[in-house]
Amino acid sequence: MLILGIESSCDETGVALVETAPASSFDENVWPKLLAQALHSQIALHTPYGGVVPELASRDHIQRVVPLIRAVLAKSNRELKEIDAIAFTKGPGLAGALLVGAGVACALGASLNIPVLGVHHLEGHLLSPFLSSDHPRFPFVALLVSGGHTQLMMVQGVGEYEILGESIDDAAGEAFDKSAKLLGIDYPGGRELSELAESGNPVAYSFPRPLLHSKDLNFSFAGLKTAVLTQCKKLGDGLLAERANLAASTQAAIVEVLVKKSLKALEQTSMKSLVVAGGVGANKALRDSLNSECKKRGIRVHYPEIEFCTDNGAMIAMAGAMRIQTQRELPTKDYSFEVSPRWPLDQITQSVVKRDLRSF
Ligand code: KG4
Ligand code: ZN
């Protein structure tokens, strides 16, 4: 079976084609295979505005999506009529941007008379490590760190997600981006801040690590940007000379909290496997720290390939294909699409529950 995936939830238009065995011959060690993917990033488009402009994002998705579909078919040497189903990002994300992907997916589905499937963007991130040949095996603990979400999850299988803890305010990606802005770095900022941090001293400033020692697995990053702002103001003209130290100290605070909470989640669940997904999962300091801490504890850590950490079509095609393969969900020929700009991950299946950690 060939599944086309379309991602358009925010500032990247992504399209990909994966090949999967039909559900009837499902083998849990053989997951769908990526045939080709194509991506267009809108970062240059939004940079002059310091952040994503939703209307511009939607218009750009409209212009990019069909050429990207053509590019993916050409790269994989396949034709439109060979596609068996189309997965698209149904949410969460920007409503207008989501509607472009959903509209194109459903129109194409109707014209080809093939079923379509709305995919949860975070499930795409969560399952993106399955795009690697050395993929994880269920069950595992997942640390999902994207621009808008920071969650620790217990993942028993496709669609079986228990939220163990999450950010009560800003996401880790947001903390990177907001701090980056204070240091004069253009949106989105996370990657550039981490590059700047390489030449800085991570203990130059002692920034807060909220909830580090709390019993639960929740995060809080809003106080960090306030602390960075206060320090920037204090430095005044001296800020320029201290940018690298500020970047390194900010990154150290975020990484320490993410690592300690992940280790706590692994300990509380007695899991020996950790999956890290989402844009912040590309962060080198986070990877280095998790790798060394987990190695000491005999825990395997899986990451998506760097190119699949941030938004892309491959993760949506993959999540759709995995849902179909495991019969979590059947794609339908109901083309009266809708999108879910706000869509908590714990609503995607009935098996998803919010677990009270005290029960561990
Ligand atoms: O998962 P993603 O592409 O988008 C959402 O679904 O939100 O994540 C984007 C986030 C941004 O906040 C970006 O600054 C951050 O991931 N990011 C990084 C790095 N690369 C991307 N943050 C820290 N270090 C990086 N290397
Ligand atoms: Zn994302």
mmCIF file with all atom_site columns, N, CA and C and ligand atoms in Angstrom, residues 121 125 146-148 173 176-177 188 190-191 194 278-280 282-283 309-311, ligand 1:
data_model
loop_
_atom_site.group_PDB
_atom_site.id
_atom_site.type_symbol
_atom_site.label_atom_id
_atom_site.label_alt_id
_atom_site.label_comp_id
_atom_site.label_asym_id
_atom_site.label_entity_id
_atom_site.label_seq_id
_atom_site.pdbx_PDB_ins_code
_atom_site.Cartn_x
_atom_site.Cartn_y
_atom_site.Cartn_z
_atom_site.occupancy
_atom_site.B_iso_or_equiv
_atom_site.pdbx_formal_charge
_atom_site.auth_seq_id
_atom_site.auth_comp_id
_atom_site.auth_asym_id
_atom_site.auth_atom_id
_atom_site.pdbx_PDB_model_num
ATOM   1  N N   . HIS A 1 121 ? -0.774 15.869 14.718 1.00 0.00 ? 121 HIS A N   1
ATOM   2  C CA  . HIS A 1 121 ? 0.600  16.318 14.462 1.00 0.00 ? 121 HIS A CA  1
ATOM   3  C C   . HIS A 1 121 ? 1.606  15.755 15.482 1.00 0.00 ? 121 HIS A C   1
ATOM   4  N N   . HIS A 1 125 ? 5.119  13.418 15.311 1.00 0.00 ? 125 HIS A N   1
ATOM   5  C CA  . HIS A 1 125 ? 6.434  13.588 15.953 1.00 0.00 ? 125 HIS A CA  1
ATOM   6  C C   . HIS A 1 125 ? 6.810  12.340 16.751 1.00 0.00 ? 125 HIS A C   1
ATOM   7  N N   . SER A 1 146 ? 8.465  19.902 21.260 1.00 0.00 ? 146 SER A N   1
ATOM   8  C CA  . SER A 1 146 ? 8.312  20.666 20.020 1.00 0.00 ? 146 SER A CA  1
ATOM   9  C C   . SER A 1 146 ? 8.210  22.147 20.368 1.00 0.00 ? 146 SER A C   1
ATOM   10 N N   . GLY A 1 147 ? 7.877  22.959 19.358 1.00 0.00 ? 147 GLY A N   1
ATOM   11 C CA  . GLY A 1 147 ? 7.767  24.389 19.596 1.00 0.00 ? 147 GLY A CA  1
ATOM   12 C C   . GLY A 1 147 ? 6.622  24.712 20.543 1.00 0.00 ? 147 GLY A C   1
ATOM   13 N N   . GLY A 1 148 ? 5.546  23.938 20.455 1.00 0.00 ? 148 GLY A N   1
ATOM   14 C CA  . GLY A 1 148 ? 4.359  24.259 21.241 1.00 0.00 ? 148 GLY A CA  1
ATOM   15 C C   . GLY A 1 148 ? 4.062  23.288 22.365 1.00 0.00 ? 148 GLY A C   1
ATOM   16 N N   . GLY A 1 173 ? 10.528 24.410 23.501 1.00 0.00 ? 173 GLY A N   1
ATOM   17 C CA  . GLY A 1 173 ? 10.851 25.109 22.249 1.00 0.00 ? 173 GLY A CA  1
ATOM   18 C C   . GLY A 1 173 ? 10.564 26.602 22.367 1.00 0.00 ? 173 GLY A C   1
ATOM   19 N N   . PHE A 1 176 ? 13.287 28.225 24.351 1.00 0.00 ? 176 PHE A N   1
ATOM   20 C CA  . PHE A 1 176 ? 14.442 28.477 23.480 1.00 0.00 ? 176 PHE A CA  1
ATOM   21 C C   . PHE A 1 176 ? 14.179 29.711 22.621 1.00 0.00 ? 176 PHE A C   1
ATOM   22 N N   . ASP A 1 177 ? 12.998 29.741 21.988 1.00 0.00 ? 177 ASP A N   1
ATOM   23 C CA  . ASP A 1 177 ? 12.718 30.810 21.018 1.00 0.00 ? 177 ASP A CA  1
ATOM   24 C C   . ASP A 1 177 ? 12.594 32.179 21.688 1.00 0.00 ? 177 ASP A C   1
ATOM   25 N N   . PRO A 1 188 ? 13.096 31.049 14.131 1.00 0.00 ? 188 PRO A N   1
ATOM   26 C CA  . PRO A 1 188 ? 12.528 30.523 15.364 1.00 0.00 ? 188 PRO A CA  1
ATOM   27 C C   . PRO A 1 188 ? 13.527 30.585 16.524 1.00 0.00 ? 188 PRO A C   1
ATOM   28 N N   . GLY A 1 190 ? 15.734 28.627 18.242 1.00 0.00 ? 190 GLY A N   1
ATOM   29 C CA  . GLY A 1 190 ? 16.275 27.517 19.047 1.00 0.00 ? 190 GLY A CA  1
ATOM   30 C C   . GLY A 1 190 ? 17.610 26.997 18.528 1.00 0.00 ? 190 GLY A C   1
ATOM   31 N N   . ARG A 1 191 ? 17.648 26.722 17.234 1.00 0.00 ? 191 ARG A N   1
ATOM   32 C CA  . ARG A 1 191 ? 18.871 26.142 16.655 1.00 0.00 ? 191 ARG A CA  1
ATOM   33 C C   . ARG A 1 191 ? 20.028 27.138 16.747 1.00 0.00 ? 191 ARG A C   1
ATOM   34 N N   . SER A 1 194 ? 21.415 27.491 20.187 1.00 0.00 ? 194 SER A N   1
ATOM   35 C CA  . SER A 1 194 ? 22.271 26.366 20.587 1.00 0.00 ? 194 SER A CA  1
ATOM   36 C C   . SER A 1 194 ? 23.643 26.461 19.908 1.00 0.00 ? 194 SER A C   1
ATOM   37 N N   . GLY A 1 278 ? 10.400 15.725 18.245 1.00 0.00 ? 278 GLY A N   1
ATOM   38 C CA  . GLY A 1 278 ? 10.042 17.142 18.165 1.00 0.00 ? 278 GLY A CA  1
ATOM   39 C C   . GLY A 1 278 ? 11.277 17.991 17.913 1.00 0.00 ? 278 GLY A C   1
ATOM   40 N N   . GLY A 1 279 ? 11.058 19.234 17.502 1.00 0.00 ? 279 GLY A N   1
ATOM   41 C CA  . GLY A 1 279 ? 12.141 20.118 17.077 1.00 0.00 ? 279 GLY A CA  1
ATOM   42 C C   . GLY A 1 279 ? 13.301 20.222 18.059 1.00 0.00 ? 279 GLY A C   1
ATOM   43 N N   . VAL A 1 280 ? 13.005 20.339 19.357 1.00 0.00 ? 280 VAL A N   1
ATOM   44 C CA  . VAL A 1 280 ? 14.075 20.492 20.354 1.00 0.00 ? 280 VAL A CA  1
ATOM   45 C C   . VAL A 1 280 ? 14.902 19.201 20.463 1.00 0.00 ? 280 VAL A C   1
ATOM   46 N N   . ALA A 1 282 ? 16.418 17.940 18.268 1.00 0.00 ? 282 ALA A N   1
ATOM   47 C CA  . ALA A 1 282 ? 17.610 18.108 17.420 1.00 0.00 ? 282 ALA A CA  1
ATOM   48 C C   . ALA A 1 282 ? 18.752 18.737 18.213 1.00 0.00 ? 282 ALA A C   1
ATOM   49 N N   . ASN A 1 283 ? 18.446 19.218 19.415 1.00 0.00 ? 283 ASN A N   1
ATOM   50 C CA  . ASN A 1 283 ? 19.450 19.949 20.195 1.00 0.00 ? 283 ASN A CA  1
ATOM   51 C C   . ASN A 1 283 ? 20.605 19.042 20.642 1.00 0.00 ? 283 ASN A C   1
ATOM   52 N N   . CYS A 1 309 ? 13.259 15.815 12.912 1.00 0.00 ? 309 CYS A N   1
ATOM   53 C CA  . CYS A 1 309 ? 12.930 16.354 14.245 1.00 0.00 ? 309 CYS A CA  1
ATOM   54 C C   . CYS A 1 309 ? 11.917 17.477 14.096 1.00 0.00 ? 309 CYS A C   1
ATOM   55 N N   . THR A 1 310 ? 12.197 18.409 13.188 1.00 0.00 ? 310 THR A N   1
ATOM   56 C CA  . THR A 1 310 ? 11.254 19.507 12.979 1.00 0.00 ? 310 THR A CA  1
ATOM   57 C C   . THR A 1 310 ? 10.162 19.027 12.014 1.00 0.00 ? 310 THR A C   1
ATOM   58 N N   . ASP A 1 311 ? 9.153  19.870 11.805 1.00 0.00 ? 311 ASP A N   1
ATOM   59 C CA  . ASP A 1 311 ? 7.974  19.440 11.045 1.00 0.00 ? 311 ASP A CA  1
ATOM   60 C C   . ASP A 1 311 ? 8.326  18.950 9.637  1.00 0.00 ? 311 ASP A C   1
HETATM 61 O O1  . KG4 B 2 .   ? 8.483  20.257 16.334 1.00 0.00 ? 1   KG4 B O1  1
HETATM 62 P P1  . KG4 B 2 .   ? 8.695  21.566 15.702 1.00 0.00 ? 1   KG4 B P1  1
HETATM 63 O O2  . KG4 B 2 .   ? 9.242  21.626 14.313 1.00 0.00 ? 1   KG4 B O2  1
HETATM 64 O O3  . KG4 B 2 .   ? 7.405  22.432 15.660 1.00 0.00 ? 1   KG4 B O3  1
HETATM 65 C C1  . KG4 B 2 .   ? 6.250  22.255 16.401 1.00 0.00 ? 1   KG4 B C1  1
HETATM 66 O O4  . KG4 B 2 .   ? 5.516  21.286 16.172 1.00 0.00 ? 1   KG4 B O4  1
HETATM 67 O O5  . KG4 B 2 .   ? 6.092  23.112 17.301 1.00 0.00 ? 1   KG4 B O5  1
HETATM 68 O O6  . KG4 B 2 .   ? 9.648  22.356 16.697 1.00 0.00 ? 1   KG4 B O6  1
HETATM 69 C C2  . KG4 B 2 .   ? 10.090 23.637 16.457 1.00 0.00 ? 1   KG4 B C2  1
HETATM 70 C C3  . KG4 B 2 .   ? 10.848 24.082 17.675 1.00 0.00 ? 1   KG4 B C3  1
HETATM 71 C C4  . KG4 B 2 .   ? 11.200 25.560 17.663 1.00 0.00 ? 1   KG4 B C4  1
HETATM 72 O O7  . KG4 B 2 .   ? 10.900 26.076 18.941 1.00 0.00 ? 1   KG4 B O7  1
HETATM 73 C C5  . KG4 B 2 .   ? 12.703 25.542 17.392 1.00 0.00 ? 1   KG4 B C5  1
HETATM 74 O O8  . KG4 B 2 .   ? 13.379 26.670 17.883 1.00 0.00 ? 1   KG4 B O8  1
HETATM 75 C C6  . KG4 B 2 .   ? 13.118 24.293 18.100 1.00 0.00 ? 1   KG4 B C6  1
HETATM 76 O O9  . KG4 B 2 .   ? 12.090 23.370 17.788 1.00 0.00 ? 1   KG4 B O9  1
HETATM 77 N N1  . KG4 B 2 .   ? 14.422 23.776 17.650 1.00 0.00 ? 1   KG4 B N1  1
HETATM 78 C C7  . KG4 B 2 .   ? 15.495 23.705 18.464 1.00 0.00 ? 1   KG4 B C7  1
HETATM 79 C C8  . KG4 B 2 .   ? 16.549 23.175 17.676 1.00 0.00 ? 1   KG4 B C8  1
HETATM 80 N N2  . KG4 B 2 .   ? 16.061 22.933 16.416 1.00 0.00 ? 1   KG4 B N2  1
HETATM 81 C C9  . KG4 B 2 .   ? 14.751 23.301 16.434 1.00 0.00 ? 1   KG4 B C9  1
HETATM 82 N N3  . KG4 B 2 .   ? 15.650 24.039 19.744 1.00 0.00 ? 1   KG4 B N3  1
HETATM 83 C C10 . KG4 B 2 .   ? 16.869 23.839 20.295 1.00 0.00 ? 1   KG4 B C10 1
HETATM 84 N N4  . KG4 B 2 .   ? 17.929 23.344 19.617 1.00 0.00 ? 1   KG4 B N4  1
HETATM 85 C C11 . KG4 B 2 .   ? 17.813 23.008 18.312 1.00 0.00 ? 1   KG4 B C11 1
HETATM 86 N N5  . KG4 B 2 .   ? 18.871 22.500 17.655 1.00 0.00 ? 1   KG4 B N5  1
#
